[in-house]
Coordinates of C-alpha atoms in Angstrom, one line a residue:
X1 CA 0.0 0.0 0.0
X2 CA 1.2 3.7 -0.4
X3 CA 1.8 5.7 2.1
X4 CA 0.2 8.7 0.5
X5 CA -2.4 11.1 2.3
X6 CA -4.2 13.3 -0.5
X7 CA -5.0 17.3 0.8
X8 CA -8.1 16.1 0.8
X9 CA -8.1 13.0 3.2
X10 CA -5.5 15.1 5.4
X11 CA -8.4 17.9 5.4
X12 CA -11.4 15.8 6.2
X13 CA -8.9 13.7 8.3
X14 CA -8.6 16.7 10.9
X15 CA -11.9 17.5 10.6
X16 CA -13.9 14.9 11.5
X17 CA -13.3 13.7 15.1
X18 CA -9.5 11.8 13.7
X19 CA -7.0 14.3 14.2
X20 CA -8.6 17.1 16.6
X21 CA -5.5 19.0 18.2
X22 CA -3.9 19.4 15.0
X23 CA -7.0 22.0 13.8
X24 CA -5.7 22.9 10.4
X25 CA -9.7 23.2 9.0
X26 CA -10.1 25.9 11.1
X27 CA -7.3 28.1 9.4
X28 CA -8.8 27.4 6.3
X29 CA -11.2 30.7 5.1
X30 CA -13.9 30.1 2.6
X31 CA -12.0 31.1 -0.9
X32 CA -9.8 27.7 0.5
X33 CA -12.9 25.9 1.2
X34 CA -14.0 26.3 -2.4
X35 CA -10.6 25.2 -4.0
X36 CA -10.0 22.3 -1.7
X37 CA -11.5 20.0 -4.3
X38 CA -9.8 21.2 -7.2
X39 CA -5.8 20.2 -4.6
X40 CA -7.5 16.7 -4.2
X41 CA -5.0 15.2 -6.3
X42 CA -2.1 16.6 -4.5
X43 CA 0.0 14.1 -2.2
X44 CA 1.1 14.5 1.3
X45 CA 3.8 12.5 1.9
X46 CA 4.7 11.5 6.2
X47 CA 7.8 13.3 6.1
X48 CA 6.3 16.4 4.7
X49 CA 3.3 16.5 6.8
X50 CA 5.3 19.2 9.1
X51 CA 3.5 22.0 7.7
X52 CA 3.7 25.6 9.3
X53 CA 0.3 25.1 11.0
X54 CA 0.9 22.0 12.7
X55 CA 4.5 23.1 13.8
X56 CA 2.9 26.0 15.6
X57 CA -0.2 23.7 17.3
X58 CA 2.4 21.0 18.3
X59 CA 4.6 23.6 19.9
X60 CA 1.4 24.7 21.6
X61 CA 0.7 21.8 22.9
X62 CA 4.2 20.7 24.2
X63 CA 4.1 24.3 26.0
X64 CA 1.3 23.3 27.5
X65 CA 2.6 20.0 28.6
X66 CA 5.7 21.8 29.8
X67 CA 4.3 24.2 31.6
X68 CA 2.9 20.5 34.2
X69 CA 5.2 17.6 33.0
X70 CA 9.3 18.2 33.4
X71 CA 10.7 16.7 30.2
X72 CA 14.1 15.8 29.8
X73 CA 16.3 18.4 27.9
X74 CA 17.1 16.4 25.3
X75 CA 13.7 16.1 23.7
X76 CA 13.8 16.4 20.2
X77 CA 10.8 18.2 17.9
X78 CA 10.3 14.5 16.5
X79 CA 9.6 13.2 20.1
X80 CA 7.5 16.4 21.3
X81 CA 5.5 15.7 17.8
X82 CA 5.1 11.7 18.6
X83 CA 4.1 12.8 22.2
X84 CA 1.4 14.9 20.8
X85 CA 0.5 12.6 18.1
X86 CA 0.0 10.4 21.4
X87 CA -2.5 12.9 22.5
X88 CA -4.4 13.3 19.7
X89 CA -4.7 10.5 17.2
X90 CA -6.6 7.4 18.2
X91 CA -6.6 5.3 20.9
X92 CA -5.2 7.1 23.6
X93 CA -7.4 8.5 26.0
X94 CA -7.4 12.2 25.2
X95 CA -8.6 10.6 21.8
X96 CA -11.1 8.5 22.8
X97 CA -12.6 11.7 25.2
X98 CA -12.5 13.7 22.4
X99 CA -14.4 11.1 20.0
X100 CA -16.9 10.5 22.8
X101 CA -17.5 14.3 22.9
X102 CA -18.0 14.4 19.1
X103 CA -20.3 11.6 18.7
X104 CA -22.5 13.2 21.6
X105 CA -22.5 16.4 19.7
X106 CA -23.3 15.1 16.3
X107 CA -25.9 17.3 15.3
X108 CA -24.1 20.3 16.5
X109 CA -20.6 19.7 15.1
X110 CA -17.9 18.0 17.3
X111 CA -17.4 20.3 20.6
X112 CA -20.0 22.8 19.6
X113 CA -22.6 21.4 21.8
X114 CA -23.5 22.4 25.2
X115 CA -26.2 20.6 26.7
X116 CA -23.6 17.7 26.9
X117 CA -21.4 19.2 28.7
X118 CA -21.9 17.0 32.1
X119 CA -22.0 14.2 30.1
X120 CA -19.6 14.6 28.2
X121 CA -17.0 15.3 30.9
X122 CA -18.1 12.1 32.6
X123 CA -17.0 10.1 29.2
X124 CA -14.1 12.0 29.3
X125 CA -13.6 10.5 32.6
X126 CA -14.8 6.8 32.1
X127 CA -12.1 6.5 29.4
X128 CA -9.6 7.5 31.6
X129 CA -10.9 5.6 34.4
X130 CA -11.2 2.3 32.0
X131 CA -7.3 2.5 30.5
X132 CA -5.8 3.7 33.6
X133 CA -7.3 1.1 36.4
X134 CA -4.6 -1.1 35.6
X135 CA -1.2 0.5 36.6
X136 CA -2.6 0.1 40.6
X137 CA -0.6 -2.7 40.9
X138 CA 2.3 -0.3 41.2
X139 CA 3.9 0.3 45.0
X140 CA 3.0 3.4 46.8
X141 CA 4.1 7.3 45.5
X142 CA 4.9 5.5 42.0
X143 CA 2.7 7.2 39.5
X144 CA 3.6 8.8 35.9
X145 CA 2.8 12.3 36.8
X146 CA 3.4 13.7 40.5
X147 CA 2.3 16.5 42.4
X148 CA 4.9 19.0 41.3
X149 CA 3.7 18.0 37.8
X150 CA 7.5 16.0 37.3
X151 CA 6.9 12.7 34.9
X152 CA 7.9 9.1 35.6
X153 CA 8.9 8.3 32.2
X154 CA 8.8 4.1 33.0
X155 CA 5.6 4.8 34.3
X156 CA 4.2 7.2 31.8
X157 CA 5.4 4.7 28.5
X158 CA 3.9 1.6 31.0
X159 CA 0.8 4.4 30.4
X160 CA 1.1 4.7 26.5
X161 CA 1.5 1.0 26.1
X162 CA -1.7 0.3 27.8
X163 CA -3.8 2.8 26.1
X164 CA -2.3 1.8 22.5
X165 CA -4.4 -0.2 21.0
X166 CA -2.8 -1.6 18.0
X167 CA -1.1 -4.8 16.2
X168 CA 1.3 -6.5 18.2
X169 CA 4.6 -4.9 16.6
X170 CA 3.5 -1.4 17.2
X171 CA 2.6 -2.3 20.7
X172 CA 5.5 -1.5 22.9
X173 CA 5.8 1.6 21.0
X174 CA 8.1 4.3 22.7
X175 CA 10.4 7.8 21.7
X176 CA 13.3 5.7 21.6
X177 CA 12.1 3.4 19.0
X178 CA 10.4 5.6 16.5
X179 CA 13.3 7.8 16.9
X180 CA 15.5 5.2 15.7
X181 CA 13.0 4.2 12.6
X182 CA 14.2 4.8 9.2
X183 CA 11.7 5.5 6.2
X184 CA 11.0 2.4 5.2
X185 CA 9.7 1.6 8.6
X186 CA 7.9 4.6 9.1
X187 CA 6.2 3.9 5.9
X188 CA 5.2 0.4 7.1
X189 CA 3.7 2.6 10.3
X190 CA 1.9 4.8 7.6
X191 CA 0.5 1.6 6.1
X192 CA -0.7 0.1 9.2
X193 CA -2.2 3.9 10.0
X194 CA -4.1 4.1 6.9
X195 CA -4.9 0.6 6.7
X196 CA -7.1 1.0 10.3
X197 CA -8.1 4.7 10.6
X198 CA -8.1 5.7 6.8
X199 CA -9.6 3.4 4.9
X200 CA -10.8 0.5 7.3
X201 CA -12.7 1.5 9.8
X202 CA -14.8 -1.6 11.1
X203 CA -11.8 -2.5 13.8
X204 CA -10.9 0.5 15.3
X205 CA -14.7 1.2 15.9
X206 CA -15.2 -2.5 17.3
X207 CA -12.5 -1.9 19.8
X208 CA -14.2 1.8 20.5
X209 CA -17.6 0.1 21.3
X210 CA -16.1 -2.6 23.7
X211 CA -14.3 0.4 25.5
X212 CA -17.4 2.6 26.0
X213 CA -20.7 0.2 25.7
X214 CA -23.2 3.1 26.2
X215 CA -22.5 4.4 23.1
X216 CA -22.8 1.1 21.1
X217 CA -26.4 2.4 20.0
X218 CA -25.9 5.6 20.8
X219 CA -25.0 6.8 16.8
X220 CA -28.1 8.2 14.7
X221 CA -29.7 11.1 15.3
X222 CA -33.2 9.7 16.5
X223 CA -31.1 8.0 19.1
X224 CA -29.1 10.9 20.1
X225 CA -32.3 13.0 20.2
X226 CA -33.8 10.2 22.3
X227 CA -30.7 10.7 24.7
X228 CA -31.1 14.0 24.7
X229 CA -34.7 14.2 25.7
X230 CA -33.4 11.8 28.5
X231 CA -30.8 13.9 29.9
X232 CA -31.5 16.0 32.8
X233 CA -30.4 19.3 31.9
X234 CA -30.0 21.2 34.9
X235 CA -28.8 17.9 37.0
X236 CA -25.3 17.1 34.9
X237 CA -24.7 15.2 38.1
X238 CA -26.9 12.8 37.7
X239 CA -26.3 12.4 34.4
X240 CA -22.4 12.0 34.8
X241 CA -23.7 9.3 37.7
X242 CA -25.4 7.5 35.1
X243 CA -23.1 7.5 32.7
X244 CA -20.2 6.2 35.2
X245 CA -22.0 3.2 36.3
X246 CA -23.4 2.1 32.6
X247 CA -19.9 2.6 30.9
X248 CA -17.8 1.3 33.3
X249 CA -19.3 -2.0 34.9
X250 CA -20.0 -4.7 32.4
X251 CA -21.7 -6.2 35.6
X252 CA -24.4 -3.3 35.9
X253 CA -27.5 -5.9 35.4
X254 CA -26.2 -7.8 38.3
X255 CA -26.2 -5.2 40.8
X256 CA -29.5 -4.9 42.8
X257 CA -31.6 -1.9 41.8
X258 CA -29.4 -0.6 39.2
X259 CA -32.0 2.0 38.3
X260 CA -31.3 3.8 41.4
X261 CA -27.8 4.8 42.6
X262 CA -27.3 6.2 46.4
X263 CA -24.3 7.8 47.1
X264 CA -22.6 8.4 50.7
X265 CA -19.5 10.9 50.6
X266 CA -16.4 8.7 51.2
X267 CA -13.8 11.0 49.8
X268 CA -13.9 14.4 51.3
X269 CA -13.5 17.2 50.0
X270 CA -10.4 19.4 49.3
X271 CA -10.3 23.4 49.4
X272 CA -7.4 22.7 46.6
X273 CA -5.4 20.6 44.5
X274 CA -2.0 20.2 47.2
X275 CA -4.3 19.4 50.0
X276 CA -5.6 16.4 48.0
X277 CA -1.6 15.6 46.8
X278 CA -1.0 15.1 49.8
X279 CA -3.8 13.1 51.3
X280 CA -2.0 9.9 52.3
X281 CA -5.3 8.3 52.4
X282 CA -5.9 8.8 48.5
X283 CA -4.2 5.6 46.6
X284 CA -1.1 6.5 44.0
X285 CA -3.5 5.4 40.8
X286 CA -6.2 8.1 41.9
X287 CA -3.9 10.8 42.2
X288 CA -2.5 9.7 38.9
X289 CA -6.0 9.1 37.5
X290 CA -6.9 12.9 38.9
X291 CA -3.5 14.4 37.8
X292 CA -4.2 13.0 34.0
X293 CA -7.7 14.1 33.3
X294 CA -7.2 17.8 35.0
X295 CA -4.0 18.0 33.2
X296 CA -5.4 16.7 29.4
X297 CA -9.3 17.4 30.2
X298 CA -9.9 20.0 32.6
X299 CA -12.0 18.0 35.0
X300 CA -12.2 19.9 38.2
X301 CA -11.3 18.1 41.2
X302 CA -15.0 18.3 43.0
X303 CA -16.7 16.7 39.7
X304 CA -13.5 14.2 40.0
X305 CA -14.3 13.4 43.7
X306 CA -18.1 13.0 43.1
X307 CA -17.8 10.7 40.3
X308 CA -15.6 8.2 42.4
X309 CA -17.7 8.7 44.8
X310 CA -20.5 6.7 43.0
X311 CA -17.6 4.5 41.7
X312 CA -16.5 3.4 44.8
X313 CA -20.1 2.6 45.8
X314 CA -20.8 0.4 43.1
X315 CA -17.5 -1.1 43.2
X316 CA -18.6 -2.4 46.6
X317 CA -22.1 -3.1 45.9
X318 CA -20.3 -5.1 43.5
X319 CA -17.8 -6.9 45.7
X320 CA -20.4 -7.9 48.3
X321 CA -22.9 -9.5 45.8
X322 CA -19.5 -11.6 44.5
X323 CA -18.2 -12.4 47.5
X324 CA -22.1 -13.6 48.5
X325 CA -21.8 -15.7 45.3
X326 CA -18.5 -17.4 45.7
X327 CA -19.5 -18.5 49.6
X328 CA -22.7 -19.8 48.3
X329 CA -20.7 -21.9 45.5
X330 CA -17.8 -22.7 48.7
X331 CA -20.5 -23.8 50.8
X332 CA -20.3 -27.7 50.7
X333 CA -24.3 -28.6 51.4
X334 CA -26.8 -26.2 52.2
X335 CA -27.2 -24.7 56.1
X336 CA -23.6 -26.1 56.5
X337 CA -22.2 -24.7 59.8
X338 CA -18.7 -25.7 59.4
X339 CA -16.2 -22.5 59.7
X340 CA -14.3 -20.9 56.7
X341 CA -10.8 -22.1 57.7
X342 CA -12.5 -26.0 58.0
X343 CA -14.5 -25.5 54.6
X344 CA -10.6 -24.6 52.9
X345 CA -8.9 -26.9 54.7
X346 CA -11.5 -29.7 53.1
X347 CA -11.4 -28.2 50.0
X348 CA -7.5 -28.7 49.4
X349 CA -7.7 -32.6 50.8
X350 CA -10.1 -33.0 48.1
X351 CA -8.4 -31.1 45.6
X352 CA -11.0 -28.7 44.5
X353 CA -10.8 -24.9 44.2
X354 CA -11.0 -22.3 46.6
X355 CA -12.6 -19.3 46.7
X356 CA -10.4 -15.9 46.8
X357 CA -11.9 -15.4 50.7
X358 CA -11.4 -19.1 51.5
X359 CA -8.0 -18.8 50.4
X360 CA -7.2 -15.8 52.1
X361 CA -8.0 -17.7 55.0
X362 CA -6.8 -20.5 54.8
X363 CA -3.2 -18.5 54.5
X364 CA -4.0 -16.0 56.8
X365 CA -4.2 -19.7 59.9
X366 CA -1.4 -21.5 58.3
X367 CA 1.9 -21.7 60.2
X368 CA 4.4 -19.9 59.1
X369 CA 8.1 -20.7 59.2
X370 CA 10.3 -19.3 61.3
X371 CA 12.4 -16.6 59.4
X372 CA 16.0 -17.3 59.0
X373 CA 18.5 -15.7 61.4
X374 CA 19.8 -12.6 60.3
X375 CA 23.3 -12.7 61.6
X376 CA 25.3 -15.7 59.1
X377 CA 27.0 -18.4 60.3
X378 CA 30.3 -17.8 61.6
X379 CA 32.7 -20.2 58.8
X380 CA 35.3 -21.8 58.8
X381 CA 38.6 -21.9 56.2
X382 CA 37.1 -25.3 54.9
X383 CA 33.4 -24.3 54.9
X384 CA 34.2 -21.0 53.0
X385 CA 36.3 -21.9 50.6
X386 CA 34.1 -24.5 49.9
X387 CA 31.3 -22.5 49.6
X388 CA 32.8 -20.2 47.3
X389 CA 33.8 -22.6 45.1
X390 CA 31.1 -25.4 45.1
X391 CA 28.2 -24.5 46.6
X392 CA 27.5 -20.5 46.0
X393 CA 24.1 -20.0 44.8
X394 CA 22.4 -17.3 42.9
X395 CA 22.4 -14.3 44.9
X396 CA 18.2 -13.7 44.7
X397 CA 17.6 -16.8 45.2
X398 CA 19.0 -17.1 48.9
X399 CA 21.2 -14.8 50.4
X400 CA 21.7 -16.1 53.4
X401 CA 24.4 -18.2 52.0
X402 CA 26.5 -16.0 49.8
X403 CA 28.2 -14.3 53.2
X404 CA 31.5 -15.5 52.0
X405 CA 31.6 -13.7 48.5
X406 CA 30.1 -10.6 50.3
X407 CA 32.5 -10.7 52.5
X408 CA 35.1 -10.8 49.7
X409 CA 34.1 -8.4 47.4
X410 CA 33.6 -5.9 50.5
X411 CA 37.1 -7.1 52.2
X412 CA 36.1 -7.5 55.4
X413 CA 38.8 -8.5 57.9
X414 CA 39.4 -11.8 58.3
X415 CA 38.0 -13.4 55.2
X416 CA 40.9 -13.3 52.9
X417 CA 43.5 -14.2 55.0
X418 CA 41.1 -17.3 55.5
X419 CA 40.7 -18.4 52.2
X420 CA 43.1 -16.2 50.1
X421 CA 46.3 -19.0 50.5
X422 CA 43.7 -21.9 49.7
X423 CA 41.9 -20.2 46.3
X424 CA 45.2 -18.8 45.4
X425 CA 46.1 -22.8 45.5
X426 CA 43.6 -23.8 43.2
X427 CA 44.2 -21.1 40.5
X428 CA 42.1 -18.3 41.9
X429 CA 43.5 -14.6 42.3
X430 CA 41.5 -12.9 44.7
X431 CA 42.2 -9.5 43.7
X432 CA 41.2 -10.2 40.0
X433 CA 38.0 -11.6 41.7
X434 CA 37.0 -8.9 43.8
X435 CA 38.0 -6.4 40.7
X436 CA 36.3 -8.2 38.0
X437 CA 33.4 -7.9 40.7
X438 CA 33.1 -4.4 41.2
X439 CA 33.6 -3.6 37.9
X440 CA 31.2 -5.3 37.2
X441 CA 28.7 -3.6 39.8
X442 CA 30.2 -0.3 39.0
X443 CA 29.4 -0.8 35.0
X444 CA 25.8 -1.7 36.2
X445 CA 25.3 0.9 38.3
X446 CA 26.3 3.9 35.8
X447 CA 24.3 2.1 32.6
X448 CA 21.4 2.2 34.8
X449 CA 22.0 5.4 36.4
X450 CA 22.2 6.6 32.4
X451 CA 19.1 5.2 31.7
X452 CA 17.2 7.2 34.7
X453 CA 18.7 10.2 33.3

């Protein structure tokens, strides 16, 4: 396939909903309008796709970013463009917000409407809540963006990768890699590009709909109309409620009386930004999750606080009806009155599975062993050099018994006069050992040191 973009295509490409940040249409007066048609023919190739316009909205944007995120000083125009690129073209989230927004706001033009405006902002916040609930694995104070606005870049590509939904080459996309691409691979990425947003669009609007469900029907205009008349106006709240618990929960139909949602305030509520930063109580991925969508969407932190409000009430609505579920399914006969820790304990004997709270349990009584002592064994001249020669194993997998090479490579006293005459015996040099060691720590330690910079 060609990697060609006619002025056309590029023009309708930015108008429509595709390529939204990039707003070249809207330079356009209406003696350009007219002779659009007449430049169809003429070719935009990737490389020259760098026009005046766009250089000035990307270096908008990355002035914007700047202005939050700390970037490293060696970020190229190429990088700042791909990072905005990220931002706007599909499937990131600021993407998928923005497409929300212009499918809601159909018959209006895309972001001309106001009586979505609630609605909207809740979409813009589902999507953000859907592609970010998986980084809360991380440990605690480890999120992409932080309260000074400074960027984790692991975290923040571990972002990027999840929200990129594309074939599995272009995957684990980061600045390094495209930096590195020559044309012949950018013209592959071209290819793929036009392939899926261009000229295909069947899979990229499969994959929308199974992100955002409520808008699966939600397309013509007697729908939109009958959403419309739906909507009440002057209660975006309840509206943004709705829209939360129909988007996000696949499980909605399960929950009891899902026509009704009652809300009890279990965040407070913060006279600013820095009082909520530093909240200890708020986990890392909801300051990250806040952090994204006030930085990219301008949600304001009460709307953000009321909306996981509801969210946290129907996540536990959720978890009480599952939990309900699994103990009925745990329970061996019915009006059993065996205990928990019993009920496990049977289960393993018999070799069927457990139930997550039966597990927990079950762990939770076991015996634990006793943890090892934390001062080594004191060794002797045959037990060490033994050790260091037969029977050292790999450092992570227990450490208890690589005392000896410690020892060595940090000369304590005592250690090499031990073992020194005997290794020196059997072909070892101790001080090439100990070098080659450090040197090799020292190496590690500056390459990843590098790599954080």
């Amino acid at each position: 396939m060609n990697s060609e973009i006619t002025l056309l295509e590029l023009n309708l490409f930015i108008k429509f909903e595709d390529f939204p940040y990039l707003g070249i249409f809207k330079h356009l007066d209406a003696n350009e309008l007219d002779k659009l048609e007449s430049f169809a023919t003429k070719i935009f190739y990737p490389e020259e796709m760098f026009t005046e316009v766009i250089y000035k909205e990307v270096n908008a944007i990355k002035q914007k970013l700047q202005s939050r995120i700390k970037f490293p000083n060696h970020t190229s125009f190429l990088l700042t463009y791909k990072l905005s690129h990220y931002l706007a073209v599909p499937p990131t989230i600021v993407d998928y917000s923005l497409r929300v927004q212009a499918r809601l706001n159909t018959e209006k033009g895309p972001y001309k409407g106001s009586n979505y405006e609630g609605l909207t902002e809740a979409c813009c916040l589902v999507a953000t809540l859907k592609l970010m609930w998986g980084l809360d694995s991380h440990t605690k104070h480890s999120y992409p963006i932080d309260k000074f606005g400074n960027l984790n870049l692991e975290l923040w590509s571990e972002l990027i990768r999840r929200c990129w939904l594309m074939l599995p080459e272009y995957s684990n996309l980061d600045d390094r890699i495209v930096a590195s691409w020559d044309k012949p691979q950018m013209n592959n990425y071209m290819d793929w590009f036009h392939q899926n947003i261009l000229e295909d669009r069947q899979e990229v609007d499969q994959k929308f709909c199974t992100l955002f469900p409520l808008l699966k029907h939600k397309r013509t205009k007697k729908s939109l109309a009958k959403l419309k008349s739906r909507l009440p106006t002057e209660h975006n709240l309840d509206a943004i409620r709705k829209v939360v618990r129909n988007s996000i929960f696949d499980m909605t139909e399960k929950l009891p009386d899902k026509n009704r949602v009652e809300c009890g305030k279990i965040y407070r509520s913060y006279s600013n930004t820095r009082d909520f930063a530093d909240d200890e109580s708020i986990s890392p991925i909801i300051k990250t999750l806040y952090f994204v969508v006030e930085l990219l969407l301008g949600v304001k932190l009460e709307t953000f606080m009321d909306t996981l409000t509801v969210l946290e009430h129907n996540l536990e609505k959720g978890t009480e009806l599952y939990k309900q579920k699994r103990l009925q399914i745990a329970r061996p006969f019915k009006g059993s009155t065996c205990s928990l820790a019993n009920l496990a304990a049977t289960q393993v004997r018999c070799g069927s599975s457990l139930s997550a709270l039966a597990y927990k349990t079950l762990q939770r009584n076991k015996k634990r062993p006793l943890l090892p002592k934390i001062e080594p064994p004191s060794w002797s001249r045959d037990a060490a050099i033994s050790s260091i020669l037969y029977e050292t194993p790999v450092p992570k997998i227990r450490k208890d018994q690589t005392h000896v090479l410690q020892c060595l490579v940090q000369n304590e006293p005592g250690v090499l006069a031990r073992v020194s005459s005997a290794l020196a015996g059997r072909g070892f040099n101790i001080d090439s050992l100990v070098g080659c060691f450090i040197a090799i720590c020292s190496s590690t330690l500056i390459a990843f040191q590098h790599f954080l910079a």
